CSV table of C-alpha atoms in Angstrom, one decimal:
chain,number,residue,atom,x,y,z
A,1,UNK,CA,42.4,112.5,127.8
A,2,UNK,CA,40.3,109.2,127.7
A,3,UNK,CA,37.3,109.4,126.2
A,4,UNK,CA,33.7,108.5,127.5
A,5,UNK,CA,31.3,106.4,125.3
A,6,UNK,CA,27.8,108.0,124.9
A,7,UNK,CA,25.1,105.6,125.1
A,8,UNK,CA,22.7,108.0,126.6
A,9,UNK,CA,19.6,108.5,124.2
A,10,UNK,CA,21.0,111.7,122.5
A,11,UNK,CA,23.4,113.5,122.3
A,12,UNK,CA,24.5,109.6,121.1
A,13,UNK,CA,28.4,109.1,120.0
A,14,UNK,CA,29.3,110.9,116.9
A,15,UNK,CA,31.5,109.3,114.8
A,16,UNK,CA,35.2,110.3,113.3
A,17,UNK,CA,33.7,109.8,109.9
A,18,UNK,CA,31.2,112.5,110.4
A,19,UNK,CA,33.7,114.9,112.6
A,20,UNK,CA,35.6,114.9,109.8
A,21,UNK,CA,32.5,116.0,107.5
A,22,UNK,CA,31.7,118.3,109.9
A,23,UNK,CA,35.0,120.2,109.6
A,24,UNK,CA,34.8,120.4,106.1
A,25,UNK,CA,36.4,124.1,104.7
A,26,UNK,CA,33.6,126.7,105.2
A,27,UNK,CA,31.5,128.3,102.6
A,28,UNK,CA,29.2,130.9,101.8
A,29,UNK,CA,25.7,130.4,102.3
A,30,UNK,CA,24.5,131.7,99.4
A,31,UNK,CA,27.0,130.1,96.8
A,32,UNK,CA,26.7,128.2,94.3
A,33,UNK,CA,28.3,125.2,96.4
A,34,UNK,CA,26.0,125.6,99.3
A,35,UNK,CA,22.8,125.2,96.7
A,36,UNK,CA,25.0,122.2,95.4
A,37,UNK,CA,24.9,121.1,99.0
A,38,UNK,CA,21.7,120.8,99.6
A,39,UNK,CA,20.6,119.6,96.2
A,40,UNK,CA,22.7,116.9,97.6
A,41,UNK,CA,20.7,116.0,100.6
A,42,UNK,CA,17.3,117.2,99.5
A,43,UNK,CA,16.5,113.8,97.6
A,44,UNK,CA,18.1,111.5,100.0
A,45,UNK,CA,16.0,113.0,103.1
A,46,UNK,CA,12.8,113.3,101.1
A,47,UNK,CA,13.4,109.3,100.8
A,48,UNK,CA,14.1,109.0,104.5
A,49,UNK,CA,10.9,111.0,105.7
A,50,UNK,CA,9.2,109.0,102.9
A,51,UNK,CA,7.5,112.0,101.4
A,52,UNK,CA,7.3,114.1,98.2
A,53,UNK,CA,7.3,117.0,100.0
A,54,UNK,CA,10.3,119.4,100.4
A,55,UNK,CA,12.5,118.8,103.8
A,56,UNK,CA,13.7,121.8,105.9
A,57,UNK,CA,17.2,122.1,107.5
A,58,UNK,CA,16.8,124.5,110.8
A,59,UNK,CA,19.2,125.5,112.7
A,60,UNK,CA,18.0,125.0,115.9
A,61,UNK,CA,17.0,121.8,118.5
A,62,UNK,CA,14.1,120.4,117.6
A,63,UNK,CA,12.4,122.0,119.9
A,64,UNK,CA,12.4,125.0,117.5
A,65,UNK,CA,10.6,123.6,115.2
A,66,UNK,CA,7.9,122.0,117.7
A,67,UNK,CA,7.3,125.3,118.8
A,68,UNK,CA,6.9,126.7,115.3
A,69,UNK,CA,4.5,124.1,114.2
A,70,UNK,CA,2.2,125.4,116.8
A,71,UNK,CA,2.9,128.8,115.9
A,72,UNK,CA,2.6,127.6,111.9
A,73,UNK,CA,-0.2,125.2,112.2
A,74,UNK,CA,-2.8,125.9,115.5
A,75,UNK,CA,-5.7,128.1,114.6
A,76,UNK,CA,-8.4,127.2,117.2
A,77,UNK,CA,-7.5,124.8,119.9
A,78,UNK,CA,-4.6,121.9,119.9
A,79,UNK,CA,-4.6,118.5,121.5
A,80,UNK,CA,-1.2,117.8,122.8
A,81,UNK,CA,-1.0,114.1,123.3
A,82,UNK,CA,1.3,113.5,126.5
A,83,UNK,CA,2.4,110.4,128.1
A,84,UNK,CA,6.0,111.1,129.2
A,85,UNK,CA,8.2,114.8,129.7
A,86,UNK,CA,8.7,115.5,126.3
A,87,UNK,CA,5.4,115.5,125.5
A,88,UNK,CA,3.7,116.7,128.7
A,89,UNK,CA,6.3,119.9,127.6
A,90,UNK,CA,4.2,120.2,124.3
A,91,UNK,CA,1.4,121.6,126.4
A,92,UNK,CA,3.4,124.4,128.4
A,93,UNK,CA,5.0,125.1,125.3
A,94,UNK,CA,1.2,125.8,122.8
A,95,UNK,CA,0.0,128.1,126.0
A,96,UNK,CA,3.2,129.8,125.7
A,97,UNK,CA,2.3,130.4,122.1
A,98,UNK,CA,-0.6,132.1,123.3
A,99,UNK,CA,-2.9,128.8,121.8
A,100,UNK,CA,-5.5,127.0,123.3
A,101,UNK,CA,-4.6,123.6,124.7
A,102,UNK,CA,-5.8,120.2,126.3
A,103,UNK,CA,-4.0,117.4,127.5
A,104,UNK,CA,-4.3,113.9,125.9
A,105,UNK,CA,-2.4,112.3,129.3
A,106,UNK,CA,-2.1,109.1,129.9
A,107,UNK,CA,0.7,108.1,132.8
A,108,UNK,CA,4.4,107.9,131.6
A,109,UNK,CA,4.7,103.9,131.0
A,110,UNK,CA,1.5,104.0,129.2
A,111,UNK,CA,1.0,104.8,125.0
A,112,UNK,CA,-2.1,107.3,123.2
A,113,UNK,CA,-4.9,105.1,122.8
A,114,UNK,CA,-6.3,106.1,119.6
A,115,UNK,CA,-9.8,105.1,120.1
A,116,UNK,CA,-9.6,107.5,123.1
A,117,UNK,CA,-7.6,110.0,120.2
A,118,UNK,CA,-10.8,109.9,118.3
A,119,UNK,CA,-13.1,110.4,121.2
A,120,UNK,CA,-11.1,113.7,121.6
A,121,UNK,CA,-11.5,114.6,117.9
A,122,UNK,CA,-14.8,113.3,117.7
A,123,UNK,CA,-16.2,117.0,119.8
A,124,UNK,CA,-14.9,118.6,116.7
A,125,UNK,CA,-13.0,120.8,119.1
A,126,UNK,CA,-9.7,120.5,117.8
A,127,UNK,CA,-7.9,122.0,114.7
A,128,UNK,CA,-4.7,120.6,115.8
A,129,UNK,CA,-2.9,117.6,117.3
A,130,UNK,CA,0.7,117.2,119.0
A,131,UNK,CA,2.1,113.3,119.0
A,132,UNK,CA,5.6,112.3,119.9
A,133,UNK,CA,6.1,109.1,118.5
A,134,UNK,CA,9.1,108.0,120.4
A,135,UNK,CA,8.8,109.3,124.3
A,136,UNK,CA,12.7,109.4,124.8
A,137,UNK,CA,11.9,109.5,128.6
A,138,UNK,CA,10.0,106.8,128.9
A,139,UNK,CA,10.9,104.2,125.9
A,140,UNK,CA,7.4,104.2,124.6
A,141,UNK,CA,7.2,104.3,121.1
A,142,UNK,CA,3.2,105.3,120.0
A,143,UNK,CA,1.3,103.3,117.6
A,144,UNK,CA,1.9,106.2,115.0
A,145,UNK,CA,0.1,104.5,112.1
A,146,UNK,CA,-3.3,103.8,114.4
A,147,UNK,CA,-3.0,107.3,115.5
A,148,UNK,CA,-2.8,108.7,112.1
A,149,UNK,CA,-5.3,106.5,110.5
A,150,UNK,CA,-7.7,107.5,113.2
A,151,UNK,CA,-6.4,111.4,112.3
A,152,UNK,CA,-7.7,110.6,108.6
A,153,UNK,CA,-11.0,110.7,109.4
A,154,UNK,CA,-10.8,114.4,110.5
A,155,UNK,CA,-9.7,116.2,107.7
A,156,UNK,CA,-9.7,120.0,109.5
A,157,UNK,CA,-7.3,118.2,111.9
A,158,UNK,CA,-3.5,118.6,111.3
A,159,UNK,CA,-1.2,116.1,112.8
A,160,UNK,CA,2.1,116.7,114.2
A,161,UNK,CA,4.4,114.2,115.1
A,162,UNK,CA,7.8,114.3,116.9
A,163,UNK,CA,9.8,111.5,115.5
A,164,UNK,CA,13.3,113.0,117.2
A,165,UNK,CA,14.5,109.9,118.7
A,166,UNK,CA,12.9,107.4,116.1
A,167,UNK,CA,13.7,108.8,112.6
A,168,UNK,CA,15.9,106.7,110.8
A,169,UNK,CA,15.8,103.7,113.0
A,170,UNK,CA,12.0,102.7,112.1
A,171,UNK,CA,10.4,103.6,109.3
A,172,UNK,CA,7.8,106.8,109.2
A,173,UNK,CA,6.5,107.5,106.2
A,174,UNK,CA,5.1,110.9,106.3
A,175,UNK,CA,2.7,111.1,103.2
A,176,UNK,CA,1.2,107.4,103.1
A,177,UNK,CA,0.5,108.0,107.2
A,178,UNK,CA,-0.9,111.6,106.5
A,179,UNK,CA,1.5,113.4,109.1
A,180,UNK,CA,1.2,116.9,108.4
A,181,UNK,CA,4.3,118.0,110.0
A,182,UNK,CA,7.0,114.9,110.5
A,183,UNK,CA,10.2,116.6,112.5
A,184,UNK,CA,13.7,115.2,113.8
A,185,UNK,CA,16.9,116.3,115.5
A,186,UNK,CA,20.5,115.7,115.1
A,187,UNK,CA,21.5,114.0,117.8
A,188,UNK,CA,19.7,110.9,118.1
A,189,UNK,CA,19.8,108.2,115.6
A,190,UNK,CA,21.0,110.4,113.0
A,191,UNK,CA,24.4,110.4,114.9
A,192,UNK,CA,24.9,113.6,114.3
A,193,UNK,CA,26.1,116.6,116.5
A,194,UNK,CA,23.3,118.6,118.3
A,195,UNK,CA,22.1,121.9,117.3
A,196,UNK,CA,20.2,120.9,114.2
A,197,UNK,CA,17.0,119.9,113.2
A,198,UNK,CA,15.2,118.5,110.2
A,199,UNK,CA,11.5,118.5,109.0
A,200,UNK,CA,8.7,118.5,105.8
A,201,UNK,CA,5.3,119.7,106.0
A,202,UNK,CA,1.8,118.8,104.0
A,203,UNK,CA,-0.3,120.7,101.5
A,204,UNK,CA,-2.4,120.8,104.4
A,205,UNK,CA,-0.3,122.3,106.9
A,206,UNK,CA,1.3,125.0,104.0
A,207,UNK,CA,-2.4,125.8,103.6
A,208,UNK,CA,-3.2,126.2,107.0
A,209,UNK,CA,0.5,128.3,107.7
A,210,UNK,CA,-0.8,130.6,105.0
A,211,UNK,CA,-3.9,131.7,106.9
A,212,UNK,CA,-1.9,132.1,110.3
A,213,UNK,CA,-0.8,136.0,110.7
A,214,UNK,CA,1.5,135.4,113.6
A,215,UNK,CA,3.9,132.5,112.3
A,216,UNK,CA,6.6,134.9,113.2
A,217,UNK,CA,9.9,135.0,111.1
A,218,UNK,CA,12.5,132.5,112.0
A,219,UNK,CA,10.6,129.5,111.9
A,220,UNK,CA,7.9,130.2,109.1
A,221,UNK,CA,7.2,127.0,107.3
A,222,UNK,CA,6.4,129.6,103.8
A,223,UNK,CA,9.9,131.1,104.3
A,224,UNK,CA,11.3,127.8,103.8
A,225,UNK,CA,9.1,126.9,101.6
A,226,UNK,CA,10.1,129.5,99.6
A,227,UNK,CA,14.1,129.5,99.9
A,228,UNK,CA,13.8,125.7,99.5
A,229,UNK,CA,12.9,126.2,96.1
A,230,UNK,CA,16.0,127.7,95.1
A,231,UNK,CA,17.7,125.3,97.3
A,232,UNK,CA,18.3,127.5,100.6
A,233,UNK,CA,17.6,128.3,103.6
A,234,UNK,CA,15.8,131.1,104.9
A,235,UNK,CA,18.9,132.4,106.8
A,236,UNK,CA,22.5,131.8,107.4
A,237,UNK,CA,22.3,127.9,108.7
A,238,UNK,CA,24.7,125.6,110.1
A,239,UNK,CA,26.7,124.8,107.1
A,240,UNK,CA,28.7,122.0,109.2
A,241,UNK,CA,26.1,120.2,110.2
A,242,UNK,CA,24.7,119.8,106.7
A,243,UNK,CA,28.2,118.7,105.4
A,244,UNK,CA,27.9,116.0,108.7
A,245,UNK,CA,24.3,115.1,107.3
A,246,UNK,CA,25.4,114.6,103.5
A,247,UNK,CA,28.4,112.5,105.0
A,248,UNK,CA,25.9,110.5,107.1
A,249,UNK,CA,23.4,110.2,104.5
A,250,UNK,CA,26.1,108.7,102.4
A,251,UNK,CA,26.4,106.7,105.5
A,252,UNK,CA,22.9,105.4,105.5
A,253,UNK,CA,21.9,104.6,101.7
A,254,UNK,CA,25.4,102.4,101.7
A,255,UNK,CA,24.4,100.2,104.4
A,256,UNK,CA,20.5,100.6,102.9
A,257,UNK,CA,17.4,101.4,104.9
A,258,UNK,CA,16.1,97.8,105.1
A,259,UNK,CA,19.2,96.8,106.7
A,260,UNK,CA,19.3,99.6,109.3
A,261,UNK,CA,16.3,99.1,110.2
A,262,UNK,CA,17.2,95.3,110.9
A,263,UNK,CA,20.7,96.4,112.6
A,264,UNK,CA,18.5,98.8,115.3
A,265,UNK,CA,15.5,95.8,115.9
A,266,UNK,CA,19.0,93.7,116.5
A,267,UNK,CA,20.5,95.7,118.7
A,268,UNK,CA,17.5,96.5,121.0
A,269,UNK,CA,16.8,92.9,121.0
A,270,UNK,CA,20.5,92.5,122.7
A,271,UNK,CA,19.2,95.4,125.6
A,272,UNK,CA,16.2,93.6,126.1
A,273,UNK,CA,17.3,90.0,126.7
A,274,UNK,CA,20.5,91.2,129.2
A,275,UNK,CA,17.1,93.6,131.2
A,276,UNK,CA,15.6,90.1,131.8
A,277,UNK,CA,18.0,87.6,132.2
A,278,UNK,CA,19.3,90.3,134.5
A,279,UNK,CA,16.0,90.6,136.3
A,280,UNK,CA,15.0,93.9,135.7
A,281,UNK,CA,11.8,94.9,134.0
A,282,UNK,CA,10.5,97.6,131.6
A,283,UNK,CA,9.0,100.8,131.9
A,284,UNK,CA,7.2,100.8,128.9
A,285,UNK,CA,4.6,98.5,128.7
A,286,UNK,CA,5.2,94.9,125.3
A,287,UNK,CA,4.3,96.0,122.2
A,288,UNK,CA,4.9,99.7,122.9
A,289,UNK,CA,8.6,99.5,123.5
A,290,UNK,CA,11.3,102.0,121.6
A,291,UNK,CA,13.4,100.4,118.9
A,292,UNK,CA,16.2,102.4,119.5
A,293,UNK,CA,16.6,103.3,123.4
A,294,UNK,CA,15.3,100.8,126.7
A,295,UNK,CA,13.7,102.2,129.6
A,296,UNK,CA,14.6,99.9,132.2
A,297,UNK,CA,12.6,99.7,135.6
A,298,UNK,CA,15.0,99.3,138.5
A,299,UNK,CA,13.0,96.5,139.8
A,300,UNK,CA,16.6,95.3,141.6
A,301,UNK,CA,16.5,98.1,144.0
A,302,UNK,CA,20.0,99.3,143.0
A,303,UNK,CA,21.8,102.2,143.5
A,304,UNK,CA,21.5,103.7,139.8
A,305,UNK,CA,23.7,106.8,140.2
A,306,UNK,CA,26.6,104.7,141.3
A,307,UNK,CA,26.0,102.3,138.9
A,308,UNK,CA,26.3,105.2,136.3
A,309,UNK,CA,29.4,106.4,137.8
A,310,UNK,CA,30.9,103.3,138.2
A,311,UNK,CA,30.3,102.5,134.2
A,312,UNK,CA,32.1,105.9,133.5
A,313,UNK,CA,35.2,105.4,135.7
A,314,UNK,CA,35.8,101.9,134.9
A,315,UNK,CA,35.1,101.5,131.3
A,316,UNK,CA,34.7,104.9,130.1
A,317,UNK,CA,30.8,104.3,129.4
A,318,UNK,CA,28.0,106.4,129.9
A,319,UNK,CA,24.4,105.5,130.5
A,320,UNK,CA,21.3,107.9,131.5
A,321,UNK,CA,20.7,107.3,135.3
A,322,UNK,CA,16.3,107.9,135.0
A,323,UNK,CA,14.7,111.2,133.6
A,324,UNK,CA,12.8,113.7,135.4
A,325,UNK,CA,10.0,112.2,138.3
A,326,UNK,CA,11.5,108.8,137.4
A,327,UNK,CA,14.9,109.2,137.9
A,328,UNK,CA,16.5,106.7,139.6
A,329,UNK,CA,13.5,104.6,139.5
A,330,UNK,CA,14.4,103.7,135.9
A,331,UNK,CA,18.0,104.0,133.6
A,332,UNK,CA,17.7,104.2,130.6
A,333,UNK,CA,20.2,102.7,127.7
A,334,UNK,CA,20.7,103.6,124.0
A,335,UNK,CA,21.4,101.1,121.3
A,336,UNK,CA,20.4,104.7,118.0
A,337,UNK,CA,22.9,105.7,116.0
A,338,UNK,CA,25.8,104.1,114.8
A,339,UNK,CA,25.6,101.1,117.3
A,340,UNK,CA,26.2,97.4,116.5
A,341,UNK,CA,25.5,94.5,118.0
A,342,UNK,CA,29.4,93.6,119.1
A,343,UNK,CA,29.3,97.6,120.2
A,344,UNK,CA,26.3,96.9,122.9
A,345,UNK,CA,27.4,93.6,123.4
A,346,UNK,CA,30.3,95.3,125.2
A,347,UNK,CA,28.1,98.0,126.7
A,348,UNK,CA,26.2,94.9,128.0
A,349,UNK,CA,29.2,93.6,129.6
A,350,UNK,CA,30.4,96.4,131.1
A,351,UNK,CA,27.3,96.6,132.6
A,352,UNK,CA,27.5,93.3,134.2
A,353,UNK,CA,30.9,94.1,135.4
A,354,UNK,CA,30.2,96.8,137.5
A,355,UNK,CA,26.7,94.9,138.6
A,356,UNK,CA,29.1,92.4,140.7
């Protein structure tokens, strides 16, 4: 069977390398050579989220993990900063929880203003607040350290940030920006399989878990906490996906962070010189634009579902054709993961071929 290219923004193309990691022999999960496993990765992703802090494997999207931090973290009212679907969903999601929430919205090509952040917090209203950096649905990437520096100032305020389709590509360090909870799936620039997530939490936010009497089971941050420190997980987790993350991890430290940082700016450079000379536009507005995935604006008028299909039955390629309300009206393209710039360069031209 041929095989179709992802370069949707997640699940993104997983490599042979890592298929092969995930298909590793199986083993018990509470050996000796799964606690070797994870004393393994442990260092390496405490590097990546750029904290001291201990850094959780959960076996779930990352969506579980949003949803616990609420559950973990809100005890009187949260702010849920929104500017795109993902995180207008935050807000559904903490009155689901049974918490008290307001919208932070701003319309979907725009980013959170912090000064307009600090307004918020200002009314001393707020114990919590909800921040996707990277609004996969849009391409807006938030100005996460103005956000946070503006959090500083409110120290009963925890901070919560998404990073699902940014970790890894730009760098987020959790403990010099004071994020209480930094969290991240599989899927997206990790390159890994979906079904997995990854996160670390603060003093803070342990402190204010430990006061919360309905974090639940599953998803309490002190039941990790607490496994961690004998290198485990609270229960039985996706072993294969943590073999697929120490293979990728291996993956990331060899090429070095500096340079995959350089290797994404490249490549989304290359997606955002082919949307204008092409004469498209963005959705997202300069100097809020994703790193790792372009929103593009179908200022052309054309017909973006057949352009998708086209891509896919031609060269085997596949692109997002718009999200949600602005589906259609947009397309979005991925350049996270394992992507080069002679792998988007041929994207690129594929694109063009089916253009004509």
């Amino acid at each position: 069977m041929s095989h179709d290219k992802l370069f949707i923004p997640g699940p993104v193309e997983v490599s042979e390398k890592t298929w092969a990691a995930f298909r590793r022999p199986m083993m018990g999960h509470r050996s000796e050579a799964f606690r070797a496993l994870y004393r393994s990765v442990h260092p390496r992703l405490q590097t990546l989220f750029g904290t001291k802090q201990p850094v959780f494997l959960s076996t779930s999207s990352a969506w579980g993990v949003m949803e616990a931090a609420i559950r973990n973290l809100v005890s009187r009212r949260v702010l849920n900063c929104m500017c795109g679907a993902f995180s207008d969903k935050w807000l559904d999601v903490s009155r689901r929880c049974g918490k008290e929430a307001e919208p932070l919205q701003v319309d979907w090509s725009k980013h959170i203003d912090p000064a307009a952040l600090d307004e918020k917090l200002a009314t001393g209203d707020f114990d919590a607040v909800t921040l996707i950096h990277n609004e996969t649905s849009t391409g807006v990437m938030n100005p996460v350290a103005e956000i946070c520096a503006v959090a500083k100032k409110y120290p009963d305020v925890v901070l919560i940030v998404d990073s699902v389709s940014s970790f890894s590509a730009v760098p987020i360090p959790m403990d010099d920006l004071g994020i209480d909870v930094l969290l991240t799936g599989s899927q997206k620039a990790l390159a890994l399989p979906p079904g997995f997530s990854l996160f670390s939490v603060s003093e803070k936010g342990f402190a204010r878990a430990g006061k919360q009497k309905d974090r639940g089971y599953y998803f309490d941050f002190l039941e990790f906490k607490k496994n961690q420190e004998d290198d485990m997980t609270p229960t039985t987790p996706s072993i294969a996906h943590i073999h697929a993350l120490d293979s990728k991890l291996d993956d990331i430290f060899a090429e070095g962070l500096t340079n995959r940082y350089e290797r994404h700016a490249k490549t989304n450079a290359l997606v955002h010189d082919w949307v204008r000379d092409r004469g498209f536009d963005f959705f997202a507005q300069k100097d809020y634009r994703s790193k790792t995935l372009t929103c593009v604006r179908n200022t052309r008028g054309i017909d973006v579902p057949k352009l998708a299909r086209n891509l896919r039955e031609k060269h085997h390629l596949v692109i997002d054709p718009g999200y949600g309300k602005i589906k259609g009206e947009t397309f979005r393209l991925s350049n996270m993961g394992d992507e080069t710039e002679e792998t988007v360069a041929h994207l690129l031209n594929c694109l063009d071929d089916v253009l004509q």
